[in-house]
Coordinates of C-alpha atoms in Angstrom, one line a residue:
M1 CA 98.3 -171.8 36.5
A2 CA 94.8 -170.0 37.5
D3 CA 92.0 -172.2 36.4
F4 CA 90.8 -170.4 32.9
S5 CA 87.7 -173.1 31.6
E6 CA 84.3 -170.8 31.7
Q7 CA 86.2 -168.1 29.8
L8 CA 87.8 -170.2 27.8
K9 CA 83.7 -171.2 26.3
Q10 CA 83.2 -167.9 26.0
L11 CA 86.3 -167.4 23.7
P12 CA 84.7 -165.5 20.5
D13 CA 85.6 -167.8 16.6
L14 CA 86.6 -164.0 15.9
P15 CA 89.5 -162.2 14.0
G16 CA 90.8 -159.7 17.6
V17 CA 94.0 -159.1 20.1
Y18 CA 94.4 -160.8 23.9
L19 CA 96.2 -159.7 26.8
M20 CA 97.5 -161.2 29.0
K21 CA 98.0 -160.4 32.9
D22 CA 99.9 -161.2 36.2
K23 CA 98.4 -160.5 39.5
S24 CA 98.8 -157.7 40.1
G25 CA 96.5 -156.7 36.9
E26 CA 99.3 -156.1 34.1
I27 CA 99.6 -156.4 31.3
I28 CA 103.1 -158.6 30.3
Y29 CA 102.2 -160.3 26.8
V30 CA 99.9 -158.2 23.9
G31 CA 98.4 -160.8 20.6
K32 CA 96.8 -161.2 17.7
A33 CA 94.6 -163.9 16.0
I34 CA 92.5 -164.5 13.1
S35 CA 91.0 -166.9 15.5
L36 CA 90.6 -165.7 19.1
K37 CA 89.7 -169.0 20.1
K38 CA 91.5 -171.4 18.3
R39 CA 94.5 -168.9 19.4
V40 CA 94.2 -168.3 23.1
R41 CA 93.4 -171.8 24.1
Q42 CA 96.5 -173.8 22.2
Y43 CA 98.5 -171.1 25.9
F44 CA 96.4 -173.6 28.7
Q45 CA 97.1 -176.5 26.6
A46 CA 99.5 -178.9 27.5
S47 CA 102.4 -177.2 28.2
G48 CA 104.9 -179.9 26.7
N49 CA 105.2 -178.0 23.4
H50 CA 105.8 -174.7 25.0
S51 CA 109.5 -172.4 24.2
P52 CA 110.6 -171.5 27.4
K53 CA 109.3 -168.3 27.4
V54 CA 105.9 -168.8 26.7
A55 CA 105.1 -171.8 29.3
S56 CA 107.2 -168.6 31.9
M57 CA 105.0 -166.6 30.7
V58 CA 101.8 -169.1 31.1
M59 CA 103.2 -169.7 34.9
N60 CA 102.1 -166.3 35.3
I61 CA 98.8 -165.7 33.5
K62 CA 96.3 -164.9 36.5
D63 CA 93.5 -163.1 33.8
F64 CA 92.7 -162.5 30.4
E65 CA 90.5 -160.0 27.9
Y66 CA 90.1 -159.8 24.4
I67 CA 89.1 -157.7 21.7
I68 CA 87.3 -157.9 18.8
V69 CA 88.3 -156.9 15.9
N70 CA 86.5 -156.6 11.4
N71 CA 89.9 -158.5 9.9
E72 CA 93.1 -159.4 10.2
V73 CA 94.8 -156.2 9.3
E74 CA 93.0 -154.7 11.7
A75 CA 94.7 -156.4 14.6
L76 CA 97.8 -156.6 13.5
V77 CA 98.0 -152.0 13.3
L78 CA 96.1 -152.4 17.5
E79 CA 98.5 -154.8 18.5
A80 CA 101.6 -152.9 17.1
N81 CA 99.8 -149.2 19.3
L82 CA 99.2 -152.2 22.2
I83 CA 102.7 -153.1 22.3
K84 CA 104.0 -149.8 22.1
R85 CA 101.9 -147.8 24.3
N86 CA 102.2 -151.2 27.3
K87 CA 106.0 -152.8 26.0
P88 CA 104.8 -156.2 27.6
K89 CA 107.2 -158.2 29.9
Y90 CA 106.2 -160.7 27.5
N91 CA 106.7 -158.9 24.0
I92 CA 109.7 -158.7 21.7
L93 CA 110.6 -154.8 22.6
L94 CA 112.3 -152.3 20.5
R95 CA 114.6 -150.6 22.8
D96 CA 115.0 -147.5 21.2
D97 CA 112.3 -146.5 18.1
K98 CA 113.7 -143.5 16.9
Q99 CA 112.4 -142.2 13.7
Y100 CA 114.7 -141.3 11.0
P101 CA 114.5 -137.0 10.5
Y102 CA 112.3 -134.5 8.2
I103 CA 113.3 -131.1 7.2
K104 CA 109.7 -128.7 8.2
V105 CA 109.5 -125.7 6.7
T106 CA 106.1 -123.8 9.0
V107 CA 104.6 -122.3 5.6
Q108 CA 100.8 -122.1 7.9
E109 CA 102.5 -119.4 10.0
R110 CA 103.4 -115.7 9.6
Y111 CA 107.4 -115.2 9.2
P112 CA 108.2 -119.2 8.8
R113 CA 111.0 -121.4 10.6
V114 CA 113.1 -124.0 9.1
L115 CA 113.3 -126.8 11.6
K116 CA 113.6 -130.3 11.8
T117 CA 111.4 -133.0 13.2
R118 CA 111.0 -136.3 13.3
Q119 CA 107.4 -136.7 12.8
I120 CA 104.5 -135.8 10.4
E121 CA 101.4 -133.5 11.4
K122 CA 98.3 -132.8 10.3
D123 CA 99.8 -128.8 10.9
G124 CA 99.9 -127.1 7.7
A125 CA 103.5 -126.9 7.5
K126 CA 105.9 -128.6 4.3
Y127 CA 107.7 -131.8 5.4
F128 CA 111.0 -133.0 3.1
G129 CA 113.0 -136.0 3.6
P130 CA 113.2 -138.9 4.8
Y131 CA 117.0 -137.2 5.8
P132 CA 118.4 -140.7 8.1
S133 CA 121.2 -138.8 8.8
A134 CA 120.7 -136.3 11.6
T135 CA 124.3 -135.3 11.0
A136 CA 123.1 -133.4 7.6
V137 CA 119.5 -132.0 8.6
N138 CA 121.5 -130.1 11.6
E139 CA 123.9 -128.7 9.1
A140 CA 121.3 -127.8 6.0
I141 CA 119.0 -125.9 8.5
D142 CA 122.8 -123.8 10.2
I143 CA 123.8 -122.7 6.2
F144 CA 120.4 -121.8 5.7
Q145 CA 119.6 -119.4 8.7
R146 CA 123.1 -118.2 8.2
T147 CA 122.7 -117.4 4.6
F148 CA 118.9 -115.7 5.1
P149 CA 118.0 -113.6 8.5
I150 CA 114.7 -116.2 9.0
R151 CA 113.4 -116.7 12.1
N152 CA 113.9 -120.0 14.4
C153 CA 112.7 -118.5 17.8
R154 CA 108.7 -119.8 19.1
L155 CA 106.8 -116.4 19.4
N156 CA 103.1 -116.3 18.0
L157 CA 103.6 -113.6 15.6
D158 CA 100.0 -114.4 13.7
K159 CA 98.2 -111.6 15.1
E160 CA 99.0 -108.0 14.0
G161 CA 100.4 -105.6 16.1
Q162 CA 101.8 -107.9 17.7
R163 CA 105.8 -106.2 19.6
F164 CA 108.8 -107.9 21.1
K165 CA 111.5 -107.6 22.7
P166 CA 114.4 -109.1 20.1
C167 CA 116.7 -111.5 21.3
L168 CA 120.4 -111.4 20.8
N169 CA 119.5 -112.5 16.7
Y170 CA 118.2 -110.1 15.5
H171 CA 121.5 -108.0 17.6
I172 CA 124.3 -110.4 15.3
G173 CA 122.0 -110.6 12.5
R174 CA 120.9 -113.5 11.8
C175 CA 117.1 -112.4 12.2
L176 CA 115.2 -109.5 10.8
G177 CA 113.3 -109.4 14.4
P178 CA 109.7 -110.0 12.4
C179 CA 108.7 -109.8 16.4
R180 CA 109.1 -106.4 16.4
G181 CA 106.6 -105.6 14.2
N182 CA 108.3 -104.3 11.4
V183 CA 109.5 -106.5 9.1
D184 CA 107.9 -106.5 5.2
E185 CA 106.9 -110.3 5.3
A186 CA 107.3 -110.0 1.1
L187 CA 111.1 -109.7 2.0
Y188 CA 110.5 -112.1 4.6
N189 CA 108.9 -115.2 2.1
E190 CA 111.1 -113.9 -0.5
M191 CA 113.3 -115.5 1.3
I192 CA 111.9 -118.6 2.6
D193 CA 110.7 -119.7 -1.1
K194 CA 114.6 -120.1 -2.1
V195 CA 114.5 -122.8 1.0
L196 CA 111.3 -124.2 -0.5
D197 CA 113.0 -124.6 -4.3
F198 CA 116.0 -125.4 -3.3
L199 CA 113.8 -128.6 -1.1
N200 CA 112.1 -129.1 -3.6
L201 CA 115.1 -130.0 -5.9
K202 CA 114.1 -127.0 -8.6
D203 CA 116.5 -124.2 -8.0
D204 CA 119.9 -124.0 -6.7
S205 CA 120.9 -120.5 -6.4
I206 CA 122.0 -121.8 -2.5
V207 CA 124.3 -123.3 -3.4
K208 CA 125.5 -120.6 -6.1
M209 CA 125.1 -117.8 -3.7
L210 CA 128.3 -119.6 -2.2
E211 CA 129.9 -120.1 -4.6
E212 CA 130.6 -116.4 -5.7
K213 CA 130.9 -116.4 -1.9
M214 CA 133.5 -118.5 -1.7
Q215 CA 135.8 -117.3 -4.8
R216 CA 135.1 -113.1 -3.0
A217 CA 136.8 -114.0 -0.6
S218 CA 139.5 -116.3 -2.1
Q219 CA 140.1 -113.0 -4.6
E220 CA 140.0 -111.6 -1.5
L221 CA 142.5 -113.5 0.4
N222 CA 140.3 -114.5 3.5
F223 CA 141.1 -117.7 3.0
E224 CA 139.6 -119.3 5.7
A225 CA 136.4 -117.9 4.6
A226 CA 136.8 -119.6 1.7
A227 CA 136.6 -122.6 3.2
S228 CA 134.0 -122.2 5.2
F229 CA 131.7 -121.1 2.4
R230 CA 133.6 -124.6 0.6
D231 CA 132.2 -126.3 3.7
Q232 CA 129.0 -125.6 3.8
I233 CA 129.1 -126.3 0.1
Q234 CA 129.8 -130.0 0.7
A235 CA 127.2 -130.0 2.9
L236 CA 124.0 -129.4 1.0
T237 CA 125.2 -131.3 -1.3
T238 CA 125.4 -134.0 1.1
L239 CA 122.3 -133.5 2.4
H240 CA 120.7 -136.0 -0.4
V241 CA 123.0 -138.2 -1.1
K242 CA 125.8 -139.6 1.3
Q243 CA 126.9 -142.6 -0.4
R244 CA 126.3 -144.3 -4.3
V245 CA 125.5 -147.8 -4.6
D246 CA 125.7 -150.0 -8.1
T247 CA 122.0 -150.8 -8.7
A248 CA 120.0 -150.8 -11.5
S249 CA 116.6 -149.9 -9.7
N250 CA 115.4 -146.7 -9.0
V251 CA 113.2 -147.9 -6.1
E252 CA 113.1 -146.7 -2.2
Q253 CA 114.2 -150.0 -0.7
D254 CA 114.8 -150.2 3.1
V255 CA 117.1 -153.2 3.8
I256 CA 116.8 -154.9 7.2
A257 CA 118.9 -157.2 8.7
M258 CA 120.1 -158.8 12.3
A259 CA 123.1 -159.7 14.1
R260 CA 122.2 -161.6 17.8
G261 CA 124.3 -161.6 20.7
V262 CA 123.5 -163.5 24.1
E263 CA 120.6 -161.0 25.4
E264 CA 120.4 -158.6 22.6
V265 CA 119.6 -158.9 19.0
V266 CA 121.1 -155.5 16.9
V267 CA 119.2 -154.2 13.5
Q268 CA 121.5 -152.5 10.5
V269 CA 118.7 -150.2 8.3
Y270 CA 119.8 -149.4 4.9
F271 CA 117.1 -146.6 3.7
I272 CA 118.2 -146.4 -0.8
R273 CA 116.7 -143.9 -2.4
D274 CA 116.5 -143.7 -6.4
G275 CA 119.5 -146.0 -6.0
K276 CA 121.7 -144.8 -3.5
I277 CA 122.0 -145.3 0.3
V278 CA 120.6 -142.1 2.5
G279 CA 121.7 -143.0 5.8
R280 CA 121.8 -146.1 7.8
E281 CA 120.7 -146.6 11.2
H282 CA 121.2 -149.4 14.4
Y283 CA 118.5 -150.3 16.3
I284 CA 118.2 -152.8 19.5
M285 CA 116.0 -155.5 21.2
E286 CA 115.6 -157.3 23.4
D287 CA 116.4 -161.3 23.2
S288 CA 115.9 -162.8 26.6
Y289 CA 114.5 -165.8 25.3
I290 CA 116.0 -166.8 22.3
E291 CA 113.6 -165.9 20.4
D292 CA 113.2 -167.5 16.6
R293 CA 114.8 -165.6 13.9
S294 CA 111.3 -164.7 12.0
E295 CA 109.2 -163.6 15.1
I296 CA 112.0 -161.5 15.9
M297 CA 112.0 -159.5 12.7
E298 CA 108.3 -159.6 12.3
A299 CA 108.1 -157.4 15.6
F300 CA 111.2 -155.5 14.4
V301 CA 108.7 -154.2 10.9
K302 CA 105.5 -153.9 13.4
Q303 CA 107.6 -151.6 15.6
F304 CA 109.1 -150.1 14.0
Y305 CA 106.8 -148.7 10.5
M306 CA 103.4 -148.0 13.5
G307 CA 102.8 -144.2 13.1
A308 CA 105.8 -144.2 10.8
S309 CA 106.4 -140.4 8.1
Y310 CA 107.8 -143.0 5.6
I311 CA 107.6 -146.1 4.1
P312 CA 109.3 -147.0 1.5
K313 CA 107.7 -149.2 -2.2
E314 CA 110.2 -151.6 -0.7
L315 CA 111.9 -154.1 1.5
L316 CA 114.4 -156.3 1.4
L317 CA 114.6 -158.3 4.8
E318 CA 116.9 -160.6 6.0
V319 CA 114.0 -163.4 7.2
A320 CA 110.6 -164.3 5.8
L321 CA 107.6 -162.9 8.2
E322 CA 104.8 -165.5 9.2
D323 CA 102.6 -162.6 8.6
N324 CA 104.4 -161.0 5.5
D325 CA 100.6 -161.2 4.0
S326 CA 98.8 -159.0 6.6
I327 CA 102.0 -156.6 7.2
Q328 CA 102.1 -156.4 3.6
K329 CA 98.1 -154.8 3.5
W330 CA 98.9 -152.9 6.5
L331 CA 102.4 -151.0 5.6
S332 CA 100.0 -151.1 1.5
G333 CA 97.7 -148.6 3.2
M334 CA 99.7 -146.3 5.7
R335 CA 101.5 -146.1 2.0
G336 CA 98.6 -145.6 -0.2
S337 CA 100.5 -147.5 -2.4
K338 CA 101.0 -151.5 -2.7
V339 CA 104.7 -152.7 -0.8
S340 CA 106.8 -154.7 -1.9
I341 CA 107.8 -157.9 1.0
Q342 CA 111.2 -159.7 0.0
V343 CA 113.5 -162.0 1.4
P344 CA 116.3 -162.2 -1.8
S345 CA 118.2 -165.1 -2.1
K346 CA 120.6 -164.1 -4.5
G347 CA 121.4 -161.3 -7.3
E348 CA 122.0 -157.5 -6.4
K349 CA 120.0 -157.8 -3.8
S350 CA 120.7 -160.6 -1.5
Q351 CA 124.3 -158.3 -1.6
L352 CA 122.2 -155.5 -0.2
I353 CA 121.3 -157.7 2.8
R354 CA 124.5 -159.3 3.3
M355 CA 126.2 -156.2 3.4
A356 CA 123.3 -154.7 6.3
K357 CA 124.3 -158.1 7.6
E358 CA 127.8 -157.7 7.8
N359 CA 127.3 -154.4 9.4
A360 CA 125.2 -155.3 12.2
L361 CA 127.4 -157.4 13.5
E362 CA 130.1 -154.7 13.7
M363 CA 127.9 -153.3 15.9
L364 CA 126.9 -155.8 18.5
N365 CA 130.5 -156.2 18.7
K366 CA 131.4 -152.8 18.5
Y367 CA 128.6 -152.4 21.2
G368 CA 127.1 -156.2 23.0
D369 CA 130.3 -156.9 25.2
K370 CA 128.6 -152.8 27.0
F371 CA 124.9 -153.3 26.9
L372 CA 125.0 -156.8 28.2
R373 CA 127.3 -155.3 30.7
K374 CA 125.0 -152.4 31.7
H375 CA 122.2 -155.3 31.5
R376 CA 123.7 -157.5 34.0
E377 CA 124.9 -154.5 36.9
N378 CA 121.4 -153.5 36.5
L379 CA 120.0 -156.5 37.6
K380 CA 123.3 -157.1 40.6
A381 CA 122.1 -153.4 42.3
L382 CA 119.2 -154.7 41.9
E383 CA 119.8 -157.4 43.6
E384 CA 121.9 -155.7 46.3
L385 CA 118.8 -153.4 47.2
Q386 CA 117.0 -156.4 47.6
I387 CA 119.5 -157.5 50.3
N388 CA 119.6 -154.5 51.8
L389 CA 116.0 -153.3 53.0
G390 CA 115.1 -157.1 53.1
L391 CA 112.6 -157.8 50.9
E392 CA 111.1 -160.7 49.1
D393 CA 111.8 -160.4 45.5
R394 CA 113.8 -158.8 43.9
P395 CA 112.4 -155.2 43.6
E396 CA 111.4 -154.9 39.5
R397 CA 109.8 -151.5 39.7
L398 CA 110.8 -148.1 41.4
E399 CA 108.4 -145.0 41.9
A400 CA 111.1 -142.1 42.8
F401 CA 109.1 -138.7 44.6
D402 CA 110.2 -135.3 44.5
I403 CA 108.9 -132.0 46.0
S404 CA 110.2 -128.6 44.2
N405 CA 109.4 -124.9 45.1
I406 CA 110.9 -121.3 45.9
S407 CA 109.8 -120.6 49.8
G408 CA 106.8 -122.5 49.1
I409 CA 105.6 -120.1 46.2
G410 CA 104.7 -122.7 43.4
S411 CA 104.9 -126.5 44.8
V412 CA 105.3 -128.8 42.5
G413 CA 105.5 -132.7 43.1
S414 CA 107.7 -135.2 40.4
M415 CA 107.9 -139.0 39.1
V416 CA 110.0 -140.7 37.4
V417 CA 109.5 -144.5 36.7
F418 CA 112.5 -147.0 36.4
E419 CA 112.2 -150.2 35.8
K420 CA 115.0 -153.1 35.9
G421 CA 117.7 -150.1 36.4
E422 CA 116.8 -147.9 33.8
P423 CA 114.8 -144.9 33.8
K424 CA 111.2 -145.1 32.4
K425 CA 110.2 -141.7 30.9
S426 CA 107.2 -142.4 30.0
D427 CA 105.9 -143.2 33.5
Y428 CA 107.0 -140.3 34.5
R429 CA 104.6 -138.0 35.6
R430 CA 104.4 -134.0 37.9
F431 CA 102.3 -132.2 39.8
R432 CA 101.1 -128.9 40.9
I433 CA 100.5 -129.0 44.4
R434 CA 97.0 -127.8 45.5
S435 CA 96.5 -127.6 48.8
F436 CA 99.1 -125.9 50.2
S437 CA 100.7 -122.0 49.5
T438 CA 102.5 -122.0 52.2
P439 CA 106.0 -124.2 52.6
D440 CA 105.2 -127.8 53.6
D441 CA 107.3 -130.0 52.0
Y442 CA 105.3 -133.7 54.0
G443 CA 101.9 -132.1 53.0
S444 CA 103.2 -131.5 49.5
M445 CA 104.7 -135.2 48.9
A446 CA 101.5 -136.9 50.9
E447 CA 99.6 -135.4 48.6
V448 CA 101.8 -135.9 45.7
L449 CA 101.7 -139.6 46.7
E450 CA 98.0 -139.8 47.3
R451 CA 96.7 -138.8 44.3
R452 CA 99.2 -141.0 42.4
F453 CA 97.9 -144.2 44.5
L454 CA 94.0 -142.8 44.0
R455 CA 94.2 -142.5 40.4
G456 CA 95.9 -145.5 40.0
L457 CA 94.2 -147.9 42.1
A458 CA 90.9 -146.4 40.0
D459 CA 92.4 -147.4 37.4
K460 CA 93.2 -150.6 38.3
E461 CA 89.1 -150.7 39.4
G462 CA 87.7 -149.4 35.9
E463 CA 89.0 -151.8 33.3
E464 CA 88.3 -149.4 30.4
S465 CA 92.1 -149.1 31.0
I466 CA 93.0 -150.6 27.5
K467 CA 92.6 -147.6 25.7
N468 CA 92.8 -144.5 28.6
K469 CA 95.8 -146.1 30.5
N470 CA 98.2 -143.9 31.6
G471 CA 100.6 -144.5 33.4
F472 CA 99.3 -145.3 36.8
S473 CA 97.5 -148.1 37.0
L474 CA 101.1 -149.8 37.0
L475 CA 102.4 -150.3 40.9
P476 CA 105.7 -149.9 42.1
D477 CA 107.4 -152.3 44.5
I478 CA 109.0 -149.5 46.0
I479 CA 108.6 -146.7 46.7
M480 CA 111.7 -144.1 47.1
I481 CA 110.9 -140.4 48.0
D482 CA 113.6 -137.2 49.3
G483 CA 113.0 -136.9 52.9
G484 CA 114.2 -138.9 55.7
K485 CA 112.1 -141.2 59.3
G486 CA 109.1 -138.5 59.8
Q487 CA 108.5 -137.9 56.2
V488 CA 108.8 -141.2 55.3
N489 CA 106.0 -142.3 58.1
R490 CA 103.4 -139.1 56.9
V491 CA 104.1 -141.4 53.3
Q492 CA 103.2 -144.4 54.9
S493 CA 100.3 -143.7 57.7
L494 CA 99.2 -142.3 54.3
L495 CA 99.3 -145.7 52.4
D496 CA 98.1 -147.5 55.3
Q497 CA 95.2 -145.6 54.7
M498 CA 94.6 -145.5 52.1
G499 CA 95.3 -150.0 51.6
V500 CA 98.3 -149.9 49.7
D501 CA 101.5 -152.2 51.2
I502 CA 103.9 -151.0 49.3
P503 CA 107.7 -150.3 50.8
V504 CA 108.6 -147.0 51.5
C505 CA 112.1 -145.9 51.4
G506 CA 113.4 -142.1 52.4
M507 CA 116.3 -141.0 50.3
V508 CA 118.5 -139.3 53.1
K509 CA 121.2 -136.3 51.7
D510 CA 124.9 -135.5 53.3
Q511 CA 125.9 -132.3 54.3
F512 CA 127.1 -131.3 51.0
H513 CA 123.7 -132.2 50.0
K514 CA 124.2 -135.7 48.6
T515 CA 123.0 -139.2 48.5
R516 CA 123.3 -141.0 51.7
G517 CA 121.6 -143.5 52.7
L518 CA 118.0 -144.7 52.1
I519 CA 116.4 -144.8 55.5
Y520 CA 113.4 -148.3 56.4
N521 CA 111.5 -149.3 58.5
N522 CA 113.3 -146.2 61.2
E523 CA 116.5 -147.3 60.7
E524 CA 119.3 -145.4 58.4
I525 CA 120.4 -148.9 55.8
S526 CA 124.2 -147.5 54.5
F527 CA 125.3 -148.3 51.2
D528 CA 128.9 -148.9 49.8
K529 CA 129.7 -145.6 47.9
D530 CA 131.6 -148.1 45.4
S531 CA 128.4 -150.7 45.5
L532 CA 126.2 -150.5 42.5
A533 CA 123.3 -150.0 45.1
F534 CA 124.4 -147.3 45.7
K535 CA 125.3 -146.2 42.1
L536 CA 121.5 -147.0 41.0
V537 CA 120.3 -145.0 44.5
Y538 CA 121.9 -142.2 43.2
R539 CA 120.7 -141.8 40.2
I540 CA 117.4 -142.2 41.1
Q541 CA 117.3 -139.2 43.3
E542 CA 119.1 -136.9 41.4
E543 CA 116.6 -137.7 39.2
A544 CA 114.5 -137.0 40.5
H545 CA 115.8 -134.8 42.1
R546 CA 116.5 -133.1 38.4
F547 CA 112.3 -134.1 36.8
A548 CA 110.7 -131.7 39.5
I549 CA 113.5 -128.2 39.4
S550 CA 112.7 -128.5 35.3
Y551 CA 108.6 -128.9 36.0
H552 CA 109.3 -126.0 37.8
R553 CA 111.3 -123.4 35.7
S554 CA 109.5 -124.7 32.6
L555 CA 106.5 -123.5 34.8
R556 CA 107.6 -120.4 36.1
T557 CA 108.9 -119.3 32.4
K558 CA 105.6 -120.0 31.7
D559 CA 102.8 -118.8 33.3
M560 CA 103.4 -120.0 36.6
F561 CA 103.9 -116.6 38.2
R562 CA 101.1 -114.3 36.6
S563 CA 99.2 -113.2 38.2
E564 CA 96.8 -110.5 39.1
L565 CA 100.6 -108.1 39.5
D566 CA 101.6 -108.6 35.5
G567 CA 100.8 -105.0 33.7
I568 CA 101.9 -103.1 36.7
P569 CA 104.0 -100.3 35.7
G570 CA 107.2 -100.5 38.0
I571 CA 106.6 -104.4 39.5
G572 CA 108.7 -106.7 36.9
E573 CA 109.2 -110.3 37.6
K574 CA 112.2 -110.0 40.4
R575 CA 109.7 -107.1 42.5
K576 CA 106.7 -110.1 41.8
V577 CA 108.6 -113.4 42.8
E578 CA 109.2 -111.3 46.2
L579 CA 105.6 -110.0 46.6
L580 CA 104.9 -113.4 46.6
K581 CA 107.3 -114.4 48.8
H582 CA 106.6 -112.3 51.5
F583 CA 102.7 -112.1 51.4
Q584 CA 102.2 -115.5 50.3
S585 CA 98.8 -114.7 48.0
I586 CA 97.6 -111.6 46.3
S587 CA 94.7 -111.2 47.6
K588 CA 97.3 -109.8 50.9
I589 CA 98.8 -108.0 49.0
K590 CA 96.1 -106.3 48.2
E591 CA 94.9 -105.3 51.9
A592 CA 99.1 -104.2 52.2
T593 CA 99.1 -100.5 53.1
L594 CA 102.2 -98.9 51.8
E595 CA 104.3 -99.3 54.6
E596 CA 104.3 -102.6 54.1
L597 CA 104.7 -102.8 50.8
C598 CA 107.7 -101.2 51.0
E599 CA 108.6 -103.1 53.4
V600 CA 109.3 -106.0 50.3
K601 CA 112.5 -106.3 49.0
G602 CA 113.0 -104.5 46.5
M603 CA 110.5 -102.3 47.1
N604 CA 109.9 -98.5 46.9
V605 CA 107.3 -95.8 47.3
R606 CA 107.6 -95.3 43.7
A607 CA 106.7 -98.5 43.0
A608 CA 104.2 -99.7 46.0
E609 CA 102.1 -96.4 45.3
S610 CA 101.8 -98.0 41.5
V611 CA 100.8 -100.6 43.6
L612 CA 98.1 -99.3 45.5
A613 CA 96.6 -97.6 42.2
H614 CA 97.0 -100.3 40.9
F615 CA 94.0 -102.6 43.4
R616 CA 92.2 -99.4 43.9
K617 CA 92.3 -98.7 40.2
K618 CA 90.5 -102.5 39.4
E619 CA 88.1 -102.4 42.6
E620 CA 85.9 -98.6 40.9

């Protein structure tokens, strides 16, 4: 264990947050304290009373730092933010931090839209909810759009006089087509007002309209249509009321209970509004060190409600929180009115806890083995990879890189990250290739790796990265690139020059463009196709390729090929791509003769003359 005697003497007797780091500078634990001096010192005193988790963590601490705040509530908020951003190894982590959805009406736009969202933003839109049943929200939005021909596209129609080509929804009567620029705004807004009135519980004319259509269809013996309208009416009814419970209270409540497995905890949350259960959700938390139940519950509450768009008046919990008062103040501040945290032991509220607990146990019995089995398979796959490559330690973090282009045009790079065998999408990164306008996969890959590690090394040296941490400062245990020996040697040479000592593997493919094995130390490592290590490498390579391709496609859709060729009569998307592929740059297209332009695939004399006329006009 490192000697921190001098640093410990300088600790202030003030509230704050402390960050424990390992030998690579990675944050492995975030905690808060009323007194940093007293709390941090406890970790480095006699370890006889330490739990297994704390003992393991202390052995890996090579450095620590702290941030002073004004009070305990500020410390709690900062702690929760840092845990969410850094996901430290020794903190209890919520695996799926989904929030229940809202219905958003974009009244700040011309020709508003009705959307589902899980985040409330200060953008001028109107939000309704929360609706814990995502199915009910999806059904309701679909009914609104079938009842009223309102748009669901993302076009910016705020400017007057803009005209766009209408999409399929217009042609099948599902949208009035405001993109054409000739739709009466007042008529359109009347439809939006009817949606708003329904969501505000001011008007049920939508339901009445559907009832009339149902009756008419029934009278016309069109029973299939009548049944469809009936189902729509039921869906709108269940939007607000999914279940009823007998309760004398109309207080808004979240009821939270848990069930523990071998290495995971299932937390069940019931959302009660106006005496009705409007939905429920289950969440998975890691429990590798057999934490105290109170610690697990406190970690869940802090992570679940951090940045939540809605906080109820009451939280009914299965177990008490050690930091109950601070958390109550924090939640009350976010809600804007008092929030009460209770641990009922009898009566109606305790029955709600019991119901949530039973459901948590049911979910654990149903899925617990699956979670544990997947976790063990991932660790086994990493151990197999360690053995096959002859590594000293089992790799925890793997980064894979791929390049995507069309004949060298618009090359992009992707970086995907797997930790403990699972993708860590928050650390994925994308790169536009800057150095090459012609096909050069070796050079493009080298550029991506150089930029990635220059940023990573700079972040580790400039320790202001707590606020501006971008994922680059966490260095991988293995680098995997799409390519063979030549590609690997080019990257290895670059990393050697940068002083980066990390194993580099090339992911090679067979004649069917599927994963075959790894190139490591100039040798091809083959795997049994049924082995867990091979399946992991296959997943990583496919994910890196998918991520690179998706980025390339998105850029092509948005602005990759936006250039001086845009707007030239007779030059559409296909001809533009062929021109760029043929000449490699706009400057060469400008210098081309009529005959040279006509040689390009898909071009004719008329189109070539149009290109020449366009650039002559710009020069005048």
